[in-house]
Tab-separated table of C-alpha atoms and ligand atoms in Angstrom:
chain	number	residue	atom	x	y	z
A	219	UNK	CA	0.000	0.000	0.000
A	220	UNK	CA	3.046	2.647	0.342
A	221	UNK	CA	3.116	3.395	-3.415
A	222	UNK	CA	-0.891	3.679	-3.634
A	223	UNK	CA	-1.354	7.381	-3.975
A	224	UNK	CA	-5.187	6.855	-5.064
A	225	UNK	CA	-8.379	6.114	-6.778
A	226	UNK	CA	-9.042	7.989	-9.455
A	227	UNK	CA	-12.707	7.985	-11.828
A	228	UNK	CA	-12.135	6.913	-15.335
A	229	UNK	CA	-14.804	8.975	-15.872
A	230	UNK	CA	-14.875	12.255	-14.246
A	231	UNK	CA	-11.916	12.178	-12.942
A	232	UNK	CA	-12.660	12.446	-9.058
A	233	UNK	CA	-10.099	11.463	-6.458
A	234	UNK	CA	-10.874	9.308	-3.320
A	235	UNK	CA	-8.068	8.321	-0.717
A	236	UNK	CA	-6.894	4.973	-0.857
A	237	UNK	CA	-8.634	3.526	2.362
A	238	UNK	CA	-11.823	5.021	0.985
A	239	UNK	CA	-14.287	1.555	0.692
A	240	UNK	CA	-16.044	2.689	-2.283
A	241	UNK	CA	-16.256	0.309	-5.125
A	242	UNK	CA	-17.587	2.940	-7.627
A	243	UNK	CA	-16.945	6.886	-8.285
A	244	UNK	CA	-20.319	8.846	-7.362
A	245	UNK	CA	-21.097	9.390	-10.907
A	246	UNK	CA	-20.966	6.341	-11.035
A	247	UNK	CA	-17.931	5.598	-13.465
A	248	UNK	CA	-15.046	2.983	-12.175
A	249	UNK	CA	-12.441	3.745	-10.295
A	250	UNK	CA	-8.806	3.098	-11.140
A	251	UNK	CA	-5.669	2.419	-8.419
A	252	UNK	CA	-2.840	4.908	-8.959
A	253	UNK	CA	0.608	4.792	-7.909
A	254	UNK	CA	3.570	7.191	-6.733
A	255	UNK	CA	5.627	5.957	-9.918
A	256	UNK	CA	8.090	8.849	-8.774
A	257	UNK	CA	8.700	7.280	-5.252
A	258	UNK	CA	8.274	3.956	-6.920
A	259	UNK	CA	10.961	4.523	-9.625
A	260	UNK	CA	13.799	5.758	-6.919
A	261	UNK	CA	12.787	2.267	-4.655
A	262	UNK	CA	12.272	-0.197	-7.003
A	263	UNK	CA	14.240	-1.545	-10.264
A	264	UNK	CA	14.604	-4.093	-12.391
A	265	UNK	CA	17.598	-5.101	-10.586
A	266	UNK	CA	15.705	-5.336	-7.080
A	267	UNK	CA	13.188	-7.058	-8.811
A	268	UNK	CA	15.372	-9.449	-10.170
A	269	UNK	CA	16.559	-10.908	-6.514
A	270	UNK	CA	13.138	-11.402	-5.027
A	271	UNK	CA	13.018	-14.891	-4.450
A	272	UNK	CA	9.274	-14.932	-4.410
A	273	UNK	CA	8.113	-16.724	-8.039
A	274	UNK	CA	4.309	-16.025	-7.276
A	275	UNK	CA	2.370	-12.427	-8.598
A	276	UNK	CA	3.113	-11.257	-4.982
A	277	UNK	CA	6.779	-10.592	-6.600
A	278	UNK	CA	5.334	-7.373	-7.550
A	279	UNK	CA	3.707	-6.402	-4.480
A	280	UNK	CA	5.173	-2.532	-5.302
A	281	UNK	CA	2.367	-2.815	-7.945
A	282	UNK	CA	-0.629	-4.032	-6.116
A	283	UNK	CA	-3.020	-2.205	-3.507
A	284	UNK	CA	-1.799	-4.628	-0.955
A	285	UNK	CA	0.311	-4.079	1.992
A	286	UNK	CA	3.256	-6.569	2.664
A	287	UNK	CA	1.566	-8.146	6.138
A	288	UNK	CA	-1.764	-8.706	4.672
A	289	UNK	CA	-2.873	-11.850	5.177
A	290	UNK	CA	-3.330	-13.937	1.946
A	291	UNK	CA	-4.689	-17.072	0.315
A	292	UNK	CA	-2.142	-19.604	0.335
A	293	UNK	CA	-2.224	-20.989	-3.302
A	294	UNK	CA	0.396	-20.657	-4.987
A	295	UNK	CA	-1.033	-18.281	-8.371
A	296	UNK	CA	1.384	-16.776	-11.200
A	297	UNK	CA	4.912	-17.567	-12.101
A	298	UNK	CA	2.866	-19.642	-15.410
A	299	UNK	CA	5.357	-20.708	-18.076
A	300	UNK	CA	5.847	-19.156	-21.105
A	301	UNK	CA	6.570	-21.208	-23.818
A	302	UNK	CA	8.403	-20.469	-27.444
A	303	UNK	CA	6.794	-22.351	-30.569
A	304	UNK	CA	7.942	-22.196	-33.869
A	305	UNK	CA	5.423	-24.843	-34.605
A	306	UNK	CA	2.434	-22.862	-34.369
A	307	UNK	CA	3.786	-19.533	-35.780
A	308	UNK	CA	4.528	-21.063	-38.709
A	309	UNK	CA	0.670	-22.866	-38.988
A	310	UNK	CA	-0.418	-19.620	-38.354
A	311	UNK	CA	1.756	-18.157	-41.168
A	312	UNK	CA	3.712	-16.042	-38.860
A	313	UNK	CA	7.888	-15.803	-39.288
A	314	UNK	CA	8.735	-15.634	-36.092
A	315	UNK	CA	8.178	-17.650	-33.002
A	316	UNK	CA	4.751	-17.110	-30.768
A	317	UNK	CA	5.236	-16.604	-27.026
A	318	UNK	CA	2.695	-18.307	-25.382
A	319	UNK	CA	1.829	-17.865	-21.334
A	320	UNK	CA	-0.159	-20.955	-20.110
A	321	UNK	CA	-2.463	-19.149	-16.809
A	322	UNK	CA	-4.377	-22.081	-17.463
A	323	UNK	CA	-1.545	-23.601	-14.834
A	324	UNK	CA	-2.820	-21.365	-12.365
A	325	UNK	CA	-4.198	-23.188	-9.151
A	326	UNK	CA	-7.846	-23.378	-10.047
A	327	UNK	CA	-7.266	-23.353	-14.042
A	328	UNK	CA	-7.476	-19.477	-15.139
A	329	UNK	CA	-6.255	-16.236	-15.005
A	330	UNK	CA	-8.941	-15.274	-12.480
A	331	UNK	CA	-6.701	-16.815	-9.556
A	332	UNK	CA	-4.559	-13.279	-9.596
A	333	UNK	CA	-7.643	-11.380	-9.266
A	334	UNK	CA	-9.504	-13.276	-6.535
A	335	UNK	CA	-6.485	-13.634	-4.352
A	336	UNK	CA	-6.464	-10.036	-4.289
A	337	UNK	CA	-10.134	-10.127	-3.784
A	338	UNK	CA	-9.647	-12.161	-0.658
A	339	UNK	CA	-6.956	-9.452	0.769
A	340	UNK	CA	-8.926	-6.685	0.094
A	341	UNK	CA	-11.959	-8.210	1.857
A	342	UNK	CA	-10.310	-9.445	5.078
A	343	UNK	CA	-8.541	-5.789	5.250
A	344	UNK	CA	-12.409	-5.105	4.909
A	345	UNK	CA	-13.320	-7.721	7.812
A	346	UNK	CA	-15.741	-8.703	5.564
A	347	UNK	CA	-16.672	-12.324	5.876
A	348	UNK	CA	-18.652	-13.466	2.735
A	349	UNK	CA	-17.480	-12.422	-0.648
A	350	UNK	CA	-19.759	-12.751	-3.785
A	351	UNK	CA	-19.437	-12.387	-7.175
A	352	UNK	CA	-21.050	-13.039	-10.624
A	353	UNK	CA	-19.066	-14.887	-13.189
A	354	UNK	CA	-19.427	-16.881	-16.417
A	355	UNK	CA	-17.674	-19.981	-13.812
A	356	UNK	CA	-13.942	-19.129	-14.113
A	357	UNK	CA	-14.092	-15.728	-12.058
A	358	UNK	CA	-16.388	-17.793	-9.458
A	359	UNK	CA	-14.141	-20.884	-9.078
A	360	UNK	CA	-11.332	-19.153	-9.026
A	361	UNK	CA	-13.139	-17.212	-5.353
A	362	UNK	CA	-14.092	-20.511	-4.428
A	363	UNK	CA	-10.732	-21.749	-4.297
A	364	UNK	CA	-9.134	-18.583	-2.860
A	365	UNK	CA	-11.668	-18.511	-0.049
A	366	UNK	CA	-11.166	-21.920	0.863
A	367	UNK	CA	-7.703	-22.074	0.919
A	368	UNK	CA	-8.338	-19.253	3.694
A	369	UNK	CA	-9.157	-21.784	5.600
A	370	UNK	CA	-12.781	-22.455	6.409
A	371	UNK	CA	-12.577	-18.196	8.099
A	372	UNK	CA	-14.258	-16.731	5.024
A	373	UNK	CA	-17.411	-18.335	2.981
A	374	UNK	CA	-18.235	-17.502	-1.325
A	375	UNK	CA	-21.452	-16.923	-2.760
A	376	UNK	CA	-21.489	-17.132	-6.059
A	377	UNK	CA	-23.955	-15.997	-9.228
A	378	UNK	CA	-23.461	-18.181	-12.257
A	379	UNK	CA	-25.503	-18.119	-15.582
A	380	UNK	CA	-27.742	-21.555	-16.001
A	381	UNK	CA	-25.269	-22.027	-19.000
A	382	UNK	CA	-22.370	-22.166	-17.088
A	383	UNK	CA	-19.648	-25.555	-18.065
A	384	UNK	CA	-20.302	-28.682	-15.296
A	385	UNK	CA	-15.940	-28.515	-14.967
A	386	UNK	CA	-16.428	-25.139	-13.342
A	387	UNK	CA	-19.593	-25.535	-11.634
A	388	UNK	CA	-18.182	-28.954	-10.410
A	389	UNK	CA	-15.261	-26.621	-8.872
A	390	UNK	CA	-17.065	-24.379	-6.763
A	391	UNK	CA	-18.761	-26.636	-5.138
A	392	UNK	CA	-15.846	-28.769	-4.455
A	393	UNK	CA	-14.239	-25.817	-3.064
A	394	UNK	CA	-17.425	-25.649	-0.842
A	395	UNK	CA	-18.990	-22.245	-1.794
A	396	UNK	CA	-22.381	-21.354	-2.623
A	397	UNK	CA	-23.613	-21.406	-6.480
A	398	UNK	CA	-26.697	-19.457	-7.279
A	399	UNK	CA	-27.209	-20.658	-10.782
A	400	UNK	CA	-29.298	-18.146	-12.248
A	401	UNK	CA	-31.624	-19.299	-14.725
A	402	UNK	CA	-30.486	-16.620	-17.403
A	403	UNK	CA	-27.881	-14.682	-18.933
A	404	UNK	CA	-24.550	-13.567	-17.365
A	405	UNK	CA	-26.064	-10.109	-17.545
A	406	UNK	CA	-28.949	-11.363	-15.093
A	407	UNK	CA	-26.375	-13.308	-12.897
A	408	UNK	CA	-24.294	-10.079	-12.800
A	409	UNK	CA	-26.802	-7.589	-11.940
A	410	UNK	CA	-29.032	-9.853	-9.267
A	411	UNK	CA	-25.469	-10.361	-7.725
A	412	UNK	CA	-25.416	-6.559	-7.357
A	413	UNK	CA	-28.522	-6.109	-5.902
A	414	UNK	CA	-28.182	-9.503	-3.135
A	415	UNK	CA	-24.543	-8.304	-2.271
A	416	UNK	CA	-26.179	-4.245	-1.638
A	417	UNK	CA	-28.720	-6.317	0.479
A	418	UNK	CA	-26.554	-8.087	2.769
A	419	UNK	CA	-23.567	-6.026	2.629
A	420	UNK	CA	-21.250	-8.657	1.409
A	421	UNK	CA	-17.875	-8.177	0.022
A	422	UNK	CA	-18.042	-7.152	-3.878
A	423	UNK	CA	-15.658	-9.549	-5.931
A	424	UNK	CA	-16.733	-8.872	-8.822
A	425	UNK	CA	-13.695	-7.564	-11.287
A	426	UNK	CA	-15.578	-4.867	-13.158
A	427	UNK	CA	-16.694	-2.828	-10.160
A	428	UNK	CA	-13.761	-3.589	-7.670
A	429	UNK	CA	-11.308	-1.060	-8.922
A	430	UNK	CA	-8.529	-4.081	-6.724
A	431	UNK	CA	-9.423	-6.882	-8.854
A	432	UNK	CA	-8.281	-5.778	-12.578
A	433	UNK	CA	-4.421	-4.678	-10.182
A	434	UNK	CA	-3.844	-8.804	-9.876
A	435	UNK	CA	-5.006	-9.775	-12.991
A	436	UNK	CA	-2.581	-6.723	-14.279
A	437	UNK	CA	0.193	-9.092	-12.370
A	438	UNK	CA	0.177	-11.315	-15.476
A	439	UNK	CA	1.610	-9.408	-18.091
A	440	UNK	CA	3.968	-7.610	-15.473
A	441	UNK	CA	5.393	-11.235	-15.320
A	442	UNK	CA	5.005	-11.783	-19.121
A	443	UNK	CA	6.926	-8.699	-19.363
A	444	UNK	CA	9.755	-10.246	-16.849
A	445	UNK	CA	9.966	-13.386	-18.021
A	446	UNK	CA	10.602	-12.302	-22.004
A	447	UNK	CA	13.596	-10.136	-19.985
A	448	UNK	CA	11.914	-7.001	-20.489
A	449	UNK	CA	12.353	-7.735	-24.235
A	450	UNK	CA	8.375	-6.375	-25.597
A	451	UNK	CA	7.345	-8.071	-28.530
A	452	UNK	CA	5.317	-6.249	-31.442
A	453	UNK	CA	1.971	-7.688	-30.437
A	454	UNK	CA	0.356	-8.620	-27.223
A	455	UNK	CA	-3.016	-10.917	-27.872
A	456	UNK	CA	-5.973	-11.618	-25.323
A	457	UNK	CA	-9.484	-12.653	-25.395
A	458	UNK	CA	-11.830	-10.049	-24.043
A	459	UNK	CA	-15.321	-10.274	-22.333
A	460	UNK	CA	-15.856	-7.865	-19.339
A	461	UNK	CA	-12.576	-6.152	-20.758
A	462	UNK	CA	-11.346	-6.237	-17.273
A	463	UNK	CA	-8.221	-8.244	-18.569
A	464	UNK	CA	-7.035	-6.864	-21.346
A	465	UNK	CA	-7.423	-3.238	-19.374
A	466	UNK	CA	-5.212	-4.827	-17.181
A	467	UNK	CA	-2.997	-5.703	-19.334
A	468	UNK	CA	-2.540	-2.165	-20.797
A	469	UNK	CA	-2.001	-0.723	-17.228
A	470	UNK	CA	0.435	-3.345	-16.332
A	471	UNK	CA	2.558	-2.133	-19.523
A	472	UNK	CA	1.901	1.537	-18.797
A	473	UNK	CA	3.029	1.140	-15.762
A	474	UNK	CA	6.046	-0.737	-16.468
A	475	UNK	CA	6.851	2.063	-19.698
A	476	UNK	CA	6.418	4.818	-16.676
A	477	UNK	CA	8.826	2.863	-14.222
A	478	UNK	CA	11.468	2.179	-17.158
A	479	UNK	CA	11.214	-1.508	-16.999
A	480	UNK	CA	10.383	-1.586	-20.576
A	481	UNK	CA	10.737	1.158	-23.755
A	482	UNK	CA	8.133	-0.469	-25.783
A	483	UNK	CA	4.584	-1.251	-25.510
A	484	UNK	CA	3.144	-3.482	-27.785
A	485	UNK	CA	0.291	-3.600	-29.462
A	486	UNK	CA	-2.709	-4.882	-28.178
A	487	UNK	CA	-4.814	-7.132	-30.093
A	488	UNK	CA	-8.352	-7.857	-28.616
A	489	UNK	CA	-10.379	-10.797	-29.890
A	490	UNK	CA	-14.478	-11.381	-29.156
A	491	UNK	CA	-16.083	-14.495	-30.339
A	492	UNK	CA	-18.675	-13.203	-33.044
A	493	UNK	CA	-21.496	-14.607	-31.640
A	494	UNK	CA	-21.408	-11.761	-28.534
A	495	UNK	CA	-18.761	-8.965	-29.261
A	496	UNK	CA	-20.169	-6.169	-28.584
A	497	UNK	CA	-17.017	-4.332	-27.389
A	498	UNK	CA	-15.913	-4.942	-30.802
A	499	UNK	CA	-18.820	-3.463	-32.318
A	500	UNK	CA	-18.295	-0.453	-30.588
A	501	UNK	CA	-14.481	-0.377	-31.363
A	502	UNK	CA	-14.430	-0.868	-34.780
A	503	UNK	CA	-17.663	1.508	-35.743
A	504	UNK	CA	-17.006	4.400	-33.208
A	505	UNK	CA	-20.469	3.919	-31.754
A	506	UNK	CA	-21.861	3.289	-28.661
A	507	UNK	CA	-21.964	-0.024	-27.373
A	508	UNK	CA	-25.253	-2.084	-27.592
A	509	UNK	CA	-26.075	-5.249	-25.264
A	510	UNK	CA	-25.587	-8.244	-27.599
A	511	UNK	CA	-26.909	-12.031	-27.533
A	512	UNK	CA	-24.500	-14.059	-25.542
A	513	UNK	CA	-24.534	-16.621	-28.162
A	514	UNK	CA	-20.939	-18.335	-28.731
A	515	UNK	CA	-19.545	-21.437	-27.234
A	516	UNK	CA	-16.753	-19.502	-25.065
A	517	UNK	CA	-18.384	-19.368	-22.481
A	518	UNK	CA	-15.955	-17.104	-20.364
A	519	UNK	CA	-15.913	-14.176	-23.057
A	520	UNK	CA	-19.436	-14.559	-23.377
A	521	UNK	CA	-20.660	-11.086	-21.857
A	522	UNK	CA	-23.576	-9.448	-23.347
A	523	UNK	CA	-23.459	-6.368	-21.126
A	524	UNK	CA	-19.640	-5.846	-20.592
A	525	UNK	CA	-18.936	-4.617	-17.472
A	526	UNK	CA	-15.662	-3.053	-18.778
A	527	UNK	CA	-15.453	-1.112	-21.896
A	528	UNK	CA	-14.723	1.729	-21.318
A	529	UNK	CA	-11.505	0.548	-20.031
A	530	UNK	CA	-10.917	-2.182	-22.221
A	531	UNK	CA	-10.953	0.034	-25.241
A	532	UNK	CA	-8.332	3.115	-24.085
A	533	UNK	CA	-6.015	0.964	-22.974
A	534	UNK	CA	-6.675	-0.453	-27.147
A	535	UNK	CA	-6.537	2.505	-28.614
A	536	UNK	CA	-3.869	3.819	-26.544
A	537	UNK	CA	-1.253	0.793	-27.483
A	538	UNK	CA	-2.254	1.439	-31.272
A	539	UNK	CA	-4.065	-1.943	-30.984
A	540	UNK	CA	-7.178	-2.837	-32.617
A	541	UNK	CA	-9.764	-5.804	-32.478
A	542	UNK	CA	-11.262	-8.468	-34.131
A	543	UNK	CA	-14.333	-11.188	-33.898
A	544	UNK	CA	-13.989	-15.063	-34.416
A	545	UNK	CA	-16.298	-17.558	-35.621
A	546	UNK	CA	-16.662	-20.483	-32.886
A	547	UNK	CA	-15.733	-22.690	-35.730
A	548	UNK	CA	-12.504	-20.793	-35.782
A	549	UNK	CA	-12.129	-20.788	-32.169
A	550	UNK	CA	-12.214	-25.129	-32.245
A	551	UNK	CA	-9.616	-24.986	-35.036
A	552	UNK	CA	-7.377	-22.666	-32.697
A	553	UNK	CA	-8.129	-24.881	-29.606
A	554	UNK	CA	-7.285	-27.801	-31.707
A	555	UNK	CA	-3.951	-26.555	-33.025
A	556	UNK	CA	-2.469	-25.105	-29.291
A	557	UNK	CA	-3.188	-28.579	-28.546
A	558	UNK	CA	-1.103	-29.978	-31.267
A	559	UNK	CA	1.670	-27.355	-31.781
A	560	UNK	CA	1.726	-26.551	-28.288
A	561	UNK	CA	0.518	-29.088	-25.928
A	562	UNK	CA	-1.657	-26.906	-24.230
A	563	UNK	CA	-5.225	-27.272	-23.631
A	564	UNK	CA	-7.046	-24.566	-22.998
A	565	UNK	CA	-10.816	-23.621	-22.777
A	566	UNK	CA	-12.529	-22.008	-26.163
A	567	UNK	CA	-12.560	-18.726	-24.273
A	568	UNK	CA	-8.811	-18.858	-24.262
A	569	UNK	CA	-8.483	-20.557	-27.633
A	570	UNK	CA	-10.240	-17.760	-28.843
A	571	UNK	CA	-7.046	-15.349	-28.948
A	572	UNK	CA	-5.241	-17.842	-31.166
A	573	UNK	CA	-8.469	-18.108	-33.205
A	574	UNK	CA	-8.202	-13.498	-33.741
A	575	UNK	CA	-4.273	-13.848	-33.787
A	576	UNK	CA	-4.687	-16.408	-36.561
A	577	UNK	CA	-7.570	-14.233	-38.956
A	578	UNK	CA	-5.176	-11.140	-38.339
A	579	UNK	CA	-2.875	-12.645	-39.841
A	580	UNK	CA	-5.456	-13.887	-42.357
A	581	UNK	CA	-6.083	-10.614	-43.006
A	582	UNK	CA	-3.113	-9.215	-43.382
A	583	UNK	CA	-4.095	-7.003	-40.230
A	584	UNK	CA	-0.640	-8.134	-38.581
A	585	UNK	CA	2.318	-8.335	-40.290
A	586	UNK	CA	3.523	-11.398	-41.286
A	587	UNK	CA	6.900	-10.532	-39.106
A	588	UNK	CA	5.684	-9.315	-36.109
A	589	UNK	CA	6.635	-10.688	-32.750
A	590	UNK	CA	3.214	-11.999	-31.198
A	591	UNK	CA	2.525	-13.038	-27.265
A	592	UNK	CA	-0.312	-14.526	-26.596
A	593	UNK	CA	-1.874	-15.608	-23.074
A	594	UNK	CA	-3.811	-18.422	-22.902
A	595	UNK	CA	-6.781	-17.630	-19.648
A	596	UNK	CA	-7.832	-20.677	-19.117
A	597	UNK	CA	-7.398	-24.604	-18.958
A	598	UNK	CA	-9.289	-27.019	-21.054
A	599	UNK	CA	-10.029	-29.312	-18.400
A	600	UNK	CA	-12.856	-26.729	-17.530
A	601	UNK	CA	-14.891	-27.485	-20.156
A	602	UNK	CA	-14.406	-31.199	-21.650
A	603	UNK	CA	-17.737	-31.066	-23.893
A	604	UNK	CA	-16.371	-27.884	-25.467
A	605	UNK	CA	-12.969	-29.750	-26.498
A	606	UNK	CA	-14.877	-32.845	-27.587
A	607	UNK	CA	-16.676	-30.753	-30.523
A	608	UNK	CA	-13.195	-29.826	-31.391
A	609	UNK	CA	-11.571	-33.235	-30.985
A	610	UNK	CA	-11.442	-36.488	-33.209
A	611	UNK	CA	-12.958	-39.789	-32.064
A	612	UNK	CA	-10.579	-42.095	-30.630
A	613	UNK	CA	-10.337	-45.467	-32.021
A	614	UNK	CA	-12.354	-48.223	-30.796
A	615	UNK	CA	-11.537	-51.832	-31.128
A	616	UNK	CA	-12.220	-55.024	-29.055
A	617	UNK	CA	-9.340	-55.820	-26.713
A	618	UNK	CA	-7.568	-58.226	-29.383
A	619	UNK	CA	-4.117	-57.258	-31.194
A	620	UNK	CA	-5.620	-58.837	-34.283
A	621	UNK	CA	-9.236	-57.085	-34.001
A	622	UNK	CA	-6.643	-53.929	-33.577
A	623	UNK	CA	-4.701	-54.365	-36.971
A	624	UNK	CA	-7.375	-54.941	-38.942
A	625	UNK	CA	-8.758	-52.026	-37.662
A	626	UNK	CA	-5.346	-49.977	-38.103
A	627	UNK	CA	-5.363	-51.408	-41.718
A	628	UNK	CA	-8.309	-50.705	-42.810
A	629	UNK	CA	-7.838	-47.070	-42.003
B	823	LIG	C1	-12.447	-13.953	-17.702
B	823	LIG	C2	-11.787	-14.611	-18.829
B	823	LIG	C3	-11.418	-13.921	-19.990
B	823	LIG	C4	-11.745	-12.477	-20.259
B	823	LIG	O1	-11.570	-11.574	-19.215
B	823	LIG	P1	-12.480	-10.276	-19.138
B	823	LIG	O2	-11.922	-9.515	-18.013
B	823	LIG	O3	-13.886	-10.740	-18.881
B	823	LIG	O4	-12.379	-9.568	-20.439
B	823	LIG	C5	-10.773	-14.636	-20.974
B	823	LIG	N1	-10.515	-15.944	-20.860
B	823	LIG	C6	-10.843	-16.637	-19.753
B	823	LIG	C7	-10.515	-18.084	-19.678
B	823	LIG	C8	-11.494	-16.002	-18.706
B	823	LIG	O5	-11.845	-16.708	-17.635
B	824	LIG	ZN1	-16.718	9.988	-11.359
C-alpha cells in the first residue's frame, strides 16, 4: 500500500483516498488504483526485482493495492510458463516464433486466480466475511478456491448463468462455496449479484466494479513482461469479455513504460467471439456499445453487457491496438492446433485469442513478421464437452491385437 497514492474515476476524474471503501466513483464511473511511480521509480528496479526470491504475482507487491503483512490465500497463483513455438507460428503463417503464457496452470485453471487472491486481501482488510461475485464460472471458481484455501474463516457466494460448463460448476462446489445458478444470462447473474450483495452487505468480488481486482489480474503481463527479460514483442493478444483483462494488461505495460522496466509497448490485439462482441462493435464503428446475444460457445468471453469497456478500449486505442471477432468454428480450429503445436489445452474462451491472432494474420491485419505473445486464460479441463466438438474420435476396437490391426489397416 506505500506506493498507492489513489483512486481515481475513469470517468470524471474524481479522487478518493486509498482507504476510501467505495467500489464505484459517485457518478458512477469505475475507479482506477494509482501509484507514486516517482517514489516507486527511486525504490524499485529491475535489478531489485530481479533478486526477489518470491516466483508467485506477490513478486510485484510494489504494484498491487496490498500491503506486505496482509494476510493472503495460500495458493500458490502466477509464475505460469511461457513457452516459445515455432510450430504454431509457422501454422499460423507467422515468421517468427509465438510466445505463449499458459495461466491455465494457475491453481484453479485461469487467469482469475490473480484477481480473486487479491479479492480475498482486500476483503479481510475489509473484515468482511462473505465475498460474492457473478461470473461466467472461471471468475467464481477461481473465489471458491481462494476462499477456501483461507481456511474455512471466510465463505463464497457465487452468481453463475444456467449455461455455465459442469468442470467449473463442479469446482465451486468442491471448493465448498455457494452457487446461485441463475436461470439466465450472465447479464442477469451479474446484476441480481449486485442487488443480493447491496442487500446483505457482502464483500463485492466482482472484477468490473472492484477497482482491486483488474491490479492482480494486471500481475500477469507484469510477469510476461519479466519473463521475455523485459524484451516487448510487437503484439500482445488476449481474449476479451468484461474487458477487465485486457485493461489490465494495458495498465500493467503503462506502468512498467512509466517505471522504465520496458521502452516499448506493444500492441494490443483484442479478440471477441462473433457470436457476442459487442465491445468490438463499438471499437471498430465508433459507436456506442449495444447489449448483444450471448450466443458463442466460449463461455468465459461470453458477456452481453460488458462490465468493462470503457476501459478495455483506451487501454486499445492507446497501445495502437485494434480488435477483431472469431467464428466459434474458428475458435475449435485454434483450440485444436495449441493442442497440437503446443501441448496446451485450454478452454474455447482462451483458444479464442489464437483463433483473432490467426484471422489477423489472415487478413493481413498483422504483419507477417511481427513478434506476437499470446496468453492463454484458461485450462481445457474446464470445459471437456467444449474440447470434444473440437476433438477427433478415438479409435475403438475389441481388446484383441488382431481385431486392432485390422482395424489400423483398414484405415
Ligand atoms: C475472464 C476470462 C477472460 C476475459 O476476461 P475479461 O476480463 O472478462 O475480459 C478470458 N478468458 C478466460 C478463460 C477467462 O476466464
Ligand atoms: Zn466519477
Amino acid at each position: 500500500m506505500r506506493y498507492v497514492k489513489d483512486l481515481a474515476c475513469i470517468k470524471c476524474g474524481l479522487q478518493y483516498s486509498p482507504d476510501s471503501s467505495c467500489y464505484l466513483c459517485s457518478c458512477g464511473g469505475l475507479l482506477e488504483v494509482r501509484y507514486d511511480y516517482d517514489l516507486l521509480r527511486l525504490e524499485w528496479d529491475r535489478d531489485s526485482l530481479a533478486e526477489n526470491s518470491d516466483f508467485s504475482m506477490w513478486r510485484y507487491l510494489p504494484l498491487l493495492p496490498v500491503g506486505p503483512f496482509s494476510k493472503r490465500s495460500p495458493l500458490h497463483i502466477g509464475w505460469t510458463p511461457v513457452y516459445k513455438s515455432s510450430a504454431l507460428a509457422k501454422a499460423i503463417g507467422l515468421q517468427r516464433p509465438v510466445w505463449v503464457k499458459d495461466e491455465g496452470l494457475n491453481p484453479t485453471g485461469s487467469l482469475k486466480d490473480r484477481a480473486s487472491a487479491v479479492a480475498v486481501v482486500k476483503a479481510v482488510e475489509a473484515a468482511a466475511t462473505t465475498v460474492a461475485c457473478s461470473s461466467s464460472g472461471n471468475a467464481a471458481s477461481s473465489l471458491a478456491g481462494n476462499i477456501a484455501a483461507m481456511g474455512g474463516s471466510m465463505q463464497a457466494v457465487t452468481f453463475v448463468p444456467a449455461r455455465a460448463p459442469q468442470g467449473k460448476i463442479a469446482q465451486i462446489l468442491i471448493y465448498g462455496a455457494k452457487v446461485i445458478s441463475v436461470q439466465g444470462s450472465y447479464r442477469e447473474a451479474f446484476e441480481l449479484s449486485v442487488a443480493t450483495i447491496e442487500r446483505w452487505g457482502w464483500y463485492n468480488g466482482n472484477a468490473a466494479i472492484n477497482p482491486y481486482l483488474i491490479e492482480g489480474k494486471k500481475t500477469a503481463v507484469l510477469e510476461l513482461a519479466e519473463q521475455l527479460n523485459w524484451q516487448m514483442p510487437d503484439w500482445l493478444v488476449l481474449p476479451v469479455g468484461d474487458g477487465c483483462t485486457i485493461a489490465g494488461a494495458g495498465k500493467a505495460l503503462r506502468e512498467l513504460k512509466e517505471l522504465g522496466f520496458i521502452d516499448k509497448i506493444p500492441r494490443l490485439l483484442g479478440v471477441q467471439a462473433a457470436g457476442c462482441a459487442p465491445i468490438y462493435l463499438a471499437f471498430s464503428t465508433g459507436n456506442e456499445l449495444m447489449p448483444a446475444e450471448e450466443n458463442t460457445l466460449a463461455d468465459s468471453i461470453a458477456a452481453g453487457v460488458p462490465r468493462n469497456p470503457l476501459k478495455a478500449i483506451k487501454e486499445i486505442q492507446s497501445s495502437n491496438g485494434f480488435m477483431v471477432a472469431v467464428e466459434d468454428e474458428e475458435i475449435l480450429e485454434a483450440l485444436r492446433l495449441m493442442g497440437r503445436t503446443c501441448g496446451i489445452f485450454a478452454e474455447p474462451s482462451s483458444a479464442a485469442g489464437l483463433a483473432g491472432l490467426a484471422r489477423a494474420v489472415r487478413q493481413g491485419l498483422l504483419a507477417a513478421d511481427s513478434e506476437v505473445a499470446l496468453i492463454s486464460t484458461g485450462n481445457g479441463l474446464k470445459d471437456v464437452a467444449s474440447a470434444l466438438k473440437a476433438a477427433s474420435h478415438p479409435l475403438r476396437v475389441l481388446p484383441d491385437i488382431h481385431r486392432l490391426s485390422a482395424v489400423v489397416e483398414e484405415k
